[in-house]
mmCIF file of C-alpha atoms in Angstrom:
data_model
loop_
_atom_site.group_PDB
_atom_site.id
_atom_site.type_symbol
_atom_site.label_atom_id
_atom_site.label_comp_id
_atom_site.label_asym_id
_atom_site.label_seq_id
_atom_site.Cartn_x
_atom_site.Cartn_y
_atom_site.Cartn_z
ATOM 1 C CA MET A 1 122.238 113.235 90.140
ATOM 2 C CA ALA A 2 121.288 110.095 88.238
ATOM 3 C CA LEU A 3 124.718 108.562 88.948
ATOM 4 C CA PHE A 4 124.311 109.412 92.631
ATOM 5 C CA LEU A 5 120.932 107.649 92.813
ATOM 6 C CA VAL A 6 122.297 104.597 91.010
ATOM 7 C CA ASN A 7 125.195 104.408 93.461
ATOM 8 C CA VAL A 8 122.825 104.785 96.401
ATOM 9 C CA LEU A 9 120.778 101.816 95.183
ATOM 10 C CA ASP A 10 123.826 99.705 94.346
ATOM 11 C CA GLY A 11 125.359 100.486 97.750
ATOM 12 C CA PHE A 12 122.062 99.619 99.420
ATOM 13 C CA VAL A 13 122.021 96.221 97.698
ATOM 14 C CA THR A 14 125.682 95.595 98.586
ATOM 15 C CA GLY A 15 125.034 96.563 102.194
ATOM 16 C CA LEU A 16 121.966 94.331 102.513
ATOM 17 C CA LEU A 17 123.844 91.427 100.946
ATOM 18 C CA LEU A 18 126.564 91.917 103.551
ATOM 19 C CA PHE A 19 123.887 92.102 106.262
ATOM 20 C CA MET A 20 122.423 88.758 105.174
ATOM 21 C CA LEU A 21 125.815 87.212 105.859
ATOM 22 C CA CYS A 22 126.413 89.173 109.063
ATOM 23 C CA SER A 23 122.985 88.485 110.552
ATOM 24 C CA GLY A 24 123.680 84.795 111.126
ATOM 25 C CA LEU A 25 127.041 85.527 112.770
ATOM 26 C CA THR A 26 125.428 88.259 114.891
ATOM 27 C CA LEU A 27 122.718 85.828 115.990
ATOM 28 C CA ILE A 28 125.281 83.189 116.975
ATOM 29 C CA PHE A 29 127.457 85.633 118.894
ATOM 30 C CA SER A 30 124.609 87.434 120.632
ATOM 31 C CA MET A 31 123.031 84.163 121.795
ATOM 32 C CA MET A 32 126.096 81.964 122.384
ATOM 33 C CA GLY A 33 129.110 84.272 122.645
ATOM 34 C CA VAL A 34 130.859 82.279 119.883
ATOM 35 C CA LEU A 35 132.795 84.178 117.202
ATOM 36 C CA ASN A 36 132.601 81.693 114.314
ATOM 37 C CA PHE A 37 135.567 82.012 111.932
ATOM 38 C CA ALA A 38 133.968 79.442 109.618
ATOM 39 C CA HIS A 39 130.815 81.480 109.097
ATOM 40 C CA ALA A 40 131.781 82.639 105.599
ATOM 41 C CA SER A 41 132.527 79.021 104.721
ATOM 42 C CA PHE A 42 128.900 78.093 105.422
ATOM 43 C CA TYR A 43 127.976 80.976 103.108
ATOM 44 C CA MET A 44 130.112 79.314 100.422
ATOM 45 C CA LEU A 45 128.525 75.917 101.085
ATOM 46 C CA GLY A 46 125.084 77.423 100.575
ATOM 47 C CA ALA A 47 126.078 78.705 97.144
ATOM 48 C CA TYR A 48 127.601 75.376 96.069
ATOM 49 C CA PHE A 49 124.687 73.283 97.327
ATOM 50 C CA ALA A 50 122.210 75.620 95.590
ATOM 51 C CA TYR A 51 124.154 75.351 92.346
ATOM 52 C CA GLN A 52 124.147 71.554 92.501
ATOM 53 C CA ILE A 53 120.445 71.401 93.341
ATOM 54 C CA SER A 54 119.588 73.934 90.612
ATOM 55 C CA LEU A 55 121.078 71.617 87.987
ATOM 56 C CA VAL A 56 118.277 69.152 88.745
ATOM 57 C CA THR A 57 115.320 71.123 90.082
ATOM 58 C CA GLY A 58 116.043 74.794 89.278
ATOM 59 C CA PHE A 59 116.974 77.881 91.293
ATOM 60 C CA TRP A 60 113.926 78.090 93.551
ATOM 61 C CA ALA A 61 114.318 74.598 94.960
ATOM 62 C CA GLY A 62 117.959 75.337 95.625
ATOM 63 C CA LEU A 63 116.967 78.537 97.433
ATOM 64 C CA LEU A 64 114.779 76.529 99.824
ATOM 65 C CA ILE A 65 116.784 73.327 100.250
ATOM 66 C CA ALA A 66 120.408 74.517 100.339
ATOM 67 C CA PRO A 67 120.056 76.693 103.483
ATOM 68 C CA LEU A 68 118.313 73.793 105.259
ATOM 69 C CA ILE A 69 121.192 71.462 104.439
ATOM 70 C CA VAL A 70 123.733 74.013 105.618
ATOM 71 C CA GLY A 71 121.719 74.577 108.814
ATOM 72 C CA VAL A 72 121.641 70.828 109.588
ATOM 73 C CA ILE A 73 125.401 70.600 108.995
ATOM 74 C CA GLY A 74 125.940 73.583 111.298
ATOM 75 C CA ALA A 75 123.763 72.082 114.030
ATOM 76 C CA LEU A 76 125.664 68.776 113.855
ATOM 77 C CA ILE A 77 129.001 70.589 114.014
ATOM 78 C CA GLU A 78 127.858 72.437 117.125
ATOM 79 C CA ARG A 79 126.585 69.264 118.741
ATOM 80 C CA TYR A 80 129.535 66.985 118.057
ATOM 81 C CA GLY A 81 132.418 69.461 117.667
ATOM 82 C CA LEU A 82 132.034 72.991 118.962
ATOM 83 C CA ARG A 83 130.226 71.931 122.152
ATOM 84 C CA ARG A 84 133.189 69.781 123.145
ATOM 85 C CA VAL A 85 135.646 72.706 122.986
ATOM 86 C CA HIS A 86 133.258 75.385 124.253
ATOM 87 C CA LYS A 87 133.967 74.526 127.888
ATOM 88 C CA TYR A 88 137.682 75.271 127.414
ATOM 89 C CA GLY A 89 137.140 78.926 126.475
ATOM 90 C CA HIS A 90 137.140 81.196 123.438
ATOM 91 C CA VAL A 91 140.628 80.434 122.128
ATOM 92 C CA PRO A 92 139.896 76.734 121.468
ATOM 93 C CA GLU A 93 136.607 77.806 119.828
ATOM 94 C CA LEU A 94 138.460 80.148 117.483
ATOM 95 C CA ILE A 95 141.036 77.492 116.609
ATOM 96 C CA PHE A 96 138.284 74.930 115.989
ATOM 97 C CA THR A 97 136.260 77.220 113.688
ATOM 98 C CA PHE A 98 139.423 78.361 111.858
ATOM 99 C CA GLY A 99 140.355 74.745 111.142
ATOM 100 C CA LEU A 100 136.762 74.068 110.107
ATOM 101 C CA ALA A 101 136.958 76.880 107.551
ATOM 102 C CA LEU A 102 140.074 75.329 105.998
ATOM 103 C CA LEU A 103 138.429 71.900 105.938
ATOM 104 C CA ILE A 104 135.300 73.223 104.197
ATOM 105 C CA GLU A 105 137.362 75.041 101.565
ATOM 106 C CA GLU A 106 139.386 71.920 100.772
ATOM 107 C CA THR A 107 136.236 69.814 100.633
ATOM 108 C CA VAL A 108 134.600 72.217 98.179
ATOM 109 C CA GLN A 109 137.666 72.152 95.921
ATOM 110 C CA PHE A 110 137.761 68.337 96.090
ATOM 111 C CA PHE A 111 134.169 67.911 94.885
ATOM 112 C CA TRP A 112 133.656 70.941 92.623
ATOM 113 C CA GLY A 113 137.171 71.930 91.582
ATOM 114 C CA LYS A 114 138.805 75.344 91.591
ATOM 115 C CA SER A 115 136.989 76.941 88.657
ATOM 116 C CA GLN A 116 134.041 79.322 88.911
ATOM 117 C CA LEU A 117 130.674 77.634 88.396
ATOM 118 C CA PRO A 118 127.978 79.004 86.027
ATOM 119 C CA PHE A 119 125.314 79.806 88.619
ATOM 120 C CA SER A 120 122.872 82.434 87.318
ATOM 121 C CA GLU A 121 119.711 84.112 88.541
ATOM 122 C CA PRO A 122 116.337 82.494 87.675
ATOM 123 C CA ALA A 123 114.730 83.362 84.368
ATOM 124 C CA ALA A 124 111.695 84.780 86.177
ATOM 125 C CA LEU A 125 113.895 87.585 87.589
ATOM 126 C CA ASP A 126 116.069 88.155 84.543
ATOM 127 C CA PHE A 127 114.679 91.561 83.541
ATOM 128 C CA ALA A 128 115.027 95.222 84.470
ATOM 129 C CA ALA A 129 112.660 96.271 87.237
ATOM 130 C CA PHE A 130 113.043 99.963 86.446
ATOM 131 C CA ALA A 131 115.581 102.434 85.043
ATOM 132 C CA ILE A 132 117.180 105.642 86.317
ATOM 133 C CA ALA A 133 118.410 107.950 83.549
ATOM 134 C CA GLY A 134 118.967 104.983 81.270
ATOM 135 C CA ASN A 135 120.610 102.818 83.942
ATOM 136 C CA ALA A 136 118.639 99.582 84.358
ATOM 137 C CA PHE A 137 118.115 98.192 87.856
ATOM 138 C CA PRO A 138 117.753 94.387 87.702
ATOM 139 C CA ALA A 139 114.720 92.696 89.207
ATOM 140 C CA TYR A 140 117.037 90.225 90.920
ATOM 141 C CA LYS A 141 118.510 93.039 93.017
ATOM 142 C CA VAL A 142 114.990 94.036 94.076
ATOM 143 C CA PHE A 143 114.502 90.416 95.120
ATOM 144 C CA MET A 144 117.750 90.585 97.136
ATOM 145 C CA ILE A 145 116.509 93.694 98.934
ATOM 146 C CA ALA A 146 113.189 92.026 99.763
ATOM 147 C CA VAL A 147 114.880 88.882 101.144
ATOM 148 C CA ALA A 148 117.369 90.859 103.262
ATOM 149 C CA MET A 149 114.664 93.081 104.773
ATOM 150 C CA GLY A 150 112.513 90.021 105.390
ATOM 151 C CA ILE A 151 115.363 88.380 107.313
ATOM 152 C CA PHE A 152 115.909 91.497 109.407
ATOM 153 C CA LEU A 153 112.271 91.979 110.321
ATOM 154 C CA THR A 154 111.751 88.271 111.068
ATOM 155 C CA LEU A 155 114.791 88.088 113.336
ATOM 156 C CA LEU A 156 113.870 91.308 115.099
ATOM 157 C CA TYR A 157 110.363 90.051 115.761
ATOM 158 C CA ILE A 158 111.459 86.617 116.982
ATOM 159 C CA LEU A 159 114.127 87.956 119.328
ATOM 160 C CA THR A 160 112.056 90.757 120.854
ATOM 161 C CA LYS A 161 108.406 89.706 120.637
ATOM 162 C CA THR A 162 108.229 85.921 120.985
ATOM 163 C CA ARG A 163 108.624 83.500 123.841
ATOM 164 C CA ILE A 164 111.247 81.577 121.913
ATOM 165 C CA GLY A 165 113.368 84.704 121.547
ATOM 166 C CA MET A 166 113.087 85.513 125.244
ATOM 167 C CA THR A 167 114.106 81.943 126.117
ATOM 168 C CA ILE A 168 117.115 82.087 123.816
ATOM 169 C CA GLN A 169 118.331 85.380 125.289
ATOM 170 C CA ALA A 170 117.758 84.172 128.843
ATOM 171 C CA ALA A 171 119.708 80.959 128.100
ATOM 172 C CA LEU A 172 122.794 83.029 127.304
ATOM 173 C CA SER A 173 122.809 85.090 130.502
ATOM 174 C CA TYR A 174 121.241 82.614 132.935
ATOM 175 C CA PRO A 175 121.707 79.093 131.525
ATOM 176 C CA GLU A 176 121.294 77.296 134.867
ATOM 177 C CA THR A 177 118.058 79.142 135.672
ATOM 178 C CA VAL A 178 116.638 78.394 132.227
ATOM 179 C CA GLN A 179 117.697 74.752 132.600
ATOM 180 C CA ASN A 180 115.938 74.550 135.965
ATOM 181 C CA LEU A 181 112.767 75.914 134.362
ATOM 182 C CA GLY A 182 112.636 72.839 132.162
ATOM 183 C CA HIS A 183 114.303 74.128 128.980
ATOM 184 C CA ASN A 184 117.011 72.138 127.215
ATOM 185 C CA VAL A 185 119.762 74.780 127.001
ATOM 186 C CA PRO A 186 122.218 72.684 124.901
ATOM 187 C CA LEU A 187 119.396 72.026 122.413
ATOM 188 C CA VAL A 188 118.624 75.762 122.297
ATOM 189 C CA PHE A 189 122.258 76.566 121.509
ATOM 190 C CA MET A 190 122.422 73.838 118.842
ATOM 191 C CA CYS A 191 119.318 75.232 117.149
ATOM 192 C CA VAL A 192 120.656 78.777 117.310
ATOM 193 C CA PHE A 193 123.924 77.718 115.701
ATOM 194 C CA GLY A 194 122.032 75.773 113.060
ATOM 195 C CA VAL A 195 119.780 78.729 112.242
ATOM 196 C CA GLY A 196 122.767 81.081 112.099
ATOM 197 C CA THR A 197 124.617 78.855 109.651
ATOM 198 C CA ALA A 198 121.427 78.355 107.604
ATOM 199 C CA MET A 199 121.186 82.122 107.250
ATOM 200 C CA ALA A 200 124.785 82.175 106.004
ATOM 201 C CA GLY A 201 123.836 79.495 103.485
ATOM 202 C CA LEU A 202 120.837 81.559 102.359
ATOM 203 C CA ALA A 203 123.137 84.548 101.836
ATOM 204 C CA GLY A 204 125.355 82.334 99.682
ATOM 205 C CA VAL A 205 122.417 81.235 97.537
ATOM 206 C CA ILE A 206 121.321 84.837 97.002
ATOM 207 C CA ALA A 207 124.837 86.153 96.352
ATOM 208 C CA GLY A 208 125.957 83.309 94.081
ATOM 209 C CA PRO A 209 124.423 84.615 90.829
ATOM 210 C CA VAL A 210 125.766 88.139 91.499
ATOM 211 C CA LEU A 211 129.256 87.581 92.944
ATOM 212 C CA GLY A 212 129.985 84.173 91.427
ATOM 213 C CA VAL A 213 130.426 80.691 92.896
ATOM 214 C CA PHE A 214 134.110 79.810 93.355
ATOM 215 C CA PRO A 215 136.295 78.427 96.181
ATOM 216 C CA GLY A 216 137.605 81.860 97.155
ATOM 217 C CA MET A 217 134.182 83.392 97.774
ATOM 218 C CA ALA A 218 134.429 82.711 101.523
ATOM 219 C CA LEU A 219 137.813 84.444 101.724
ATOM 220 C CA GLN A 220 136.454 87.320 99.625
ATOM 221 C CA LEU A 221 133.869 88.284 102.247
ATOM 222 C CA GLY A 222 135.185 86.551 105.355
ATOM 223 C CA SER A 223 137.268 89.398 106.757
ATOM 224 C CA ILE A 224 134.774 92.133 105.867
ATOM 225 C CA VAL A 225 132.062 90.278 107.818
ATOM 226 C CA PHE A 226 134.024 90.532 111.049
ATOM 227 C CA VAL A 227 134.844 94.171 110.342
ATOM 228 C CA THR A 228 131.134 94.851 109.893
ATOM 229 C CA ILE A 229 129.992 93.281 113.144
ATOM 230 C CA VAL A 230 132.809 94.988 115.065
ATOM 231 C CA ILE A 231 131.755 98.370 113.652
ATOM 232 C CA GLY A 232 128.079 97.725 114.342
ATOM 233 C CA GLY A 233 128.706 96.238 117.772
ATOM 234 C CA LEU A 234 129.202 92.553 118.552
ATOM 235 C CA GLY A 235 125.822 90.920 118.996
ATOM 236 C CA SER A 236 123.720 93.896 117.843
ATOM 237 C CA LEU A 237 121.289 93.149 115.004
ATOM 238 C CA TRP A 238 120.549 96.842 114.413
ATOM 239 C CA GLY A 239 124.268 97.563 114.535
ATOM 240 C CA ALA A 240 124.955 94.867 111.921
ATOM 241 C CA LEU A 241 122.349 96.429 109.595
ATOM 242 C CA VAL A 242 123.663 99.984 109.994
ATOM 243 C CA ALA A 243 127.311 98.961 109.622
ATOM 244 C CA SER A 244 126.528 96.832 106.553
ATOM 245 C CA LEU A 245 124.794 99.727 104.829
ATOM 246 C CA ILE A 246 127.609 102.150 105.680
ATOM 247 C CA ILE A 247 130.232 99.778 104.282
ATOM 248 C CA GLY A 248 128.123 99.058 101.202
ATOM 249 C CA TRP A 249 127.812 102.736 100.397
ATOM 250 C CA LEU A 250 131.476 103.441 101.216
ATOM 251 C CA GLN A 251 132.744 100.845 98.766
ATOM 252 C CA THR A 252 130.206 101.659 96.067
ATOM 253 C CA PHE A 253 130.869 105.397 96.048
ATOM 254 C CA ALA A 254 134.633 104.869 96.305
ATOM 255 C CA THR A 255 134.508 102.765 93.132
ATOM 256 C CA ALA A 256 132.240 105.137 91.232
ATOM 257 C CA TYR A 257 134.076 108.425 91.754
ATOM 258 C CA ASP A 258 137.637 108.741 90.460
ATOM 259 C CA ILE A 259 138.816 111.360 92.948
ATOM 260 C CA THR A 260 142.577 111.660 93.418
ATOM 261 C CA ALA A 261 144.525 112.532 96.529
ATOM 262 C CA GLU A 262 146.102 115.360 94.569
ATOM 263 C CA GLN A 263 142.712 117.006 94.103
ATOM 264 C CA VAL A 264 141.916 116.724 97.807
ATOM 265 C CA LEU A 265 145.324 117.942 99.001
ATOM 266 C CA THR A 266 145.401 120.940 96.686
ATOM 267 C CA ALA A 267 141.800 121.811 97.662
ATOM 268 C CA ILE A 268 142.758 122.086 101.336
ATOM 269 C CA GLY A 269 145.816 124.228 100.666
ATOM 270 C CA PHE A 270 148.742 121.907 99.983
ATOM 271 C CA THR A 271 151.022 122.632 97.025
ATOM 272 C CA LYS A 272 151.954 119.822 94.697
ATOM 273 C CA PRO A 273 155.761 119.274 94.545
ATOM 274 C CA GLU A 274 157.331 120.055 91.193
ATOM 275 C CA LEU A 275 159.432 116.885 91.229
ATOM 276 C CA ILE A 276 156.755 114.506 92.419
ATOM 277 C CA TRP A 277 158.793 111.363 91.754
ATOM 278 C CA ASP A 278 161.579 112.555 94.076
ATOM 279 C CA HIS A 279 159.176 113.545 96.845
ATOM 280 C CA PRO A 280 159.101 111.260 99.969
ATOM 281 C CA LEU A 281 155.256 111.275 99.854
ATOM 282 C CA GLN A 282 154.941 110.574 96.138
ATOM 283 C CA ASP A 283 152.684 107.553 96.745
ATOM 284 C CA LEU A 284 150.259 109.722 98.714
ATOM 285 C CA TRP A 285 149.954 112.247 95.907
ATOM 286 C CA THR A 286 149.204 109.583 93.304
ATOM 287 C CA LEU A 287 146.511 107.719 95.266
ATOM 288 C CA THR A 288 142.957 107.564 93.907
ATOM 289 C CA LEU A 289 139.677 106.902 95.721
ATOM 290 C CA PRO A 290 139.026 103.587 93.911
ATOM 291 C CA GLN A 291 142.430 102.391 95.165
ATOM 292 C CA LEU A 292 141.458 103.282 98.740
ATOM 293 C CA GLY A 293 138.007 101.674 98.469
ATOM 294 C CA PRO A 294 138.955 98.179 99.711
ATOM 295 C CA ILE A 295 140.651 99.532 102.866
ATOM 296 C CA LEU A 296 138.003 102.101 103.806
ATOM 297 C CA PRO A 297 136.006 99.632 105.986
ATOM 298 C CA TYR A 298 139.164 98.804 107.929
ATOM 299 C CA LEU A 299 139.954 102.474 108.435
ATOM 300 C CA LEU A 300 136.390 102.991 109.641
ATOM 301 C CA MET A 301 136.776 100.080 112.053
ATOM 302 C CA ILE A 302 139.908 101.650 113.553
ATOM 303 C CA ILE A 303 138.123 104.977 114.013
ATOM 304 C CA VAL A 304 135.115 103.313 115.635
ATOM 305 C CA LEU A 305 137.281 101.238 117.969
ATOM 306 C CA VAL A 306 139.172 104.350 119.077
ATOM 307 C CA LEU A 307 136.050 106.440 119.675
ATOM 308 C CA ARG A 308 133.582 103.740 120.732
ATOM 309 C CA PRO A 309 135.200 100.343 121.469
ATOM 310 C CA GLN A 310 131.852 98.551 121.871
ATOM 311 C CA GLY A 311 130.781 99.502 118.328
ATOM 312 C CA LEU A 312 128.065 101.802 117.076
ATOM 313 C CA MET A 313 125.188 99.990 118.763
ATOM 314 C CA GLY A 314 126.855 97.292 120.834
ATOM 315 C CA ASN A 315 126.953 96.785 124.567
ATOM 316 C CA ARG A 316 129.895 94.401 124.670
ATOM 317 C CA GLU A 317 133.513 95.448 124.345
ATOM 318 C CA SER A 318 134.807 94.577 120.876
#
């Protein structure tokens, strides 16, 4: 029971960390209809900027300043790059953001090298918040949970309860009407893109001490981010949260329990072949749950797309 509770908490933290990264991409897509392939690269930039700032002023200054820098960079990219290709359709947008991701990765390697950087959590959070059956739960993970929930509640409030949120949503569906009412629609979109990338940068700052700061960190989470928002429903904030938690728990429990395919197959009535190495399905019989863990989100995505193409809580077709 203790192991189960520990895995629930660890999966919750993993899911909320994934949500912090997905929330910015969900915001950008729901407001602008842009699927940003470079989103995970802004996440990586946030971690690197925070590391560099922390060398001079400490972790907390990096936590505040790095996302702002990433947000400004994102806003400028939207204004002087993405806006120019937006009028040509989604394919040029995808090509542009894909090339941008490669450019950011090469830039990071040029300035910081290819080695992992020693970015650690602040000393103020370097202790165990509580313990479950002897298993310590770090205070930094509690901090991660608080930040992720704060992001979710803030976004939800802004988008559903404020005039700014209503204007942003109206600008997506009726840009000409909103423009005629005196609002600067291009400025709204630039700000939305900047905020979305700043949130990716914030996720990078938070994740850096836990997952490490290295050039491959964008690639490590890049694909799983898109899987998450497809499962949750493109543009759905609630869907992104639910899908992130599901994937976090899936991967955590798959790693923790060493269940083999042989145990499952024999439990449902199959008989193990005597000469397993000569059997055509030998690889199936030797599989373990930890081996399947990395592909479980993709299998879940396939199932969701077959049963509900718009995602768990989405309105748009994925």
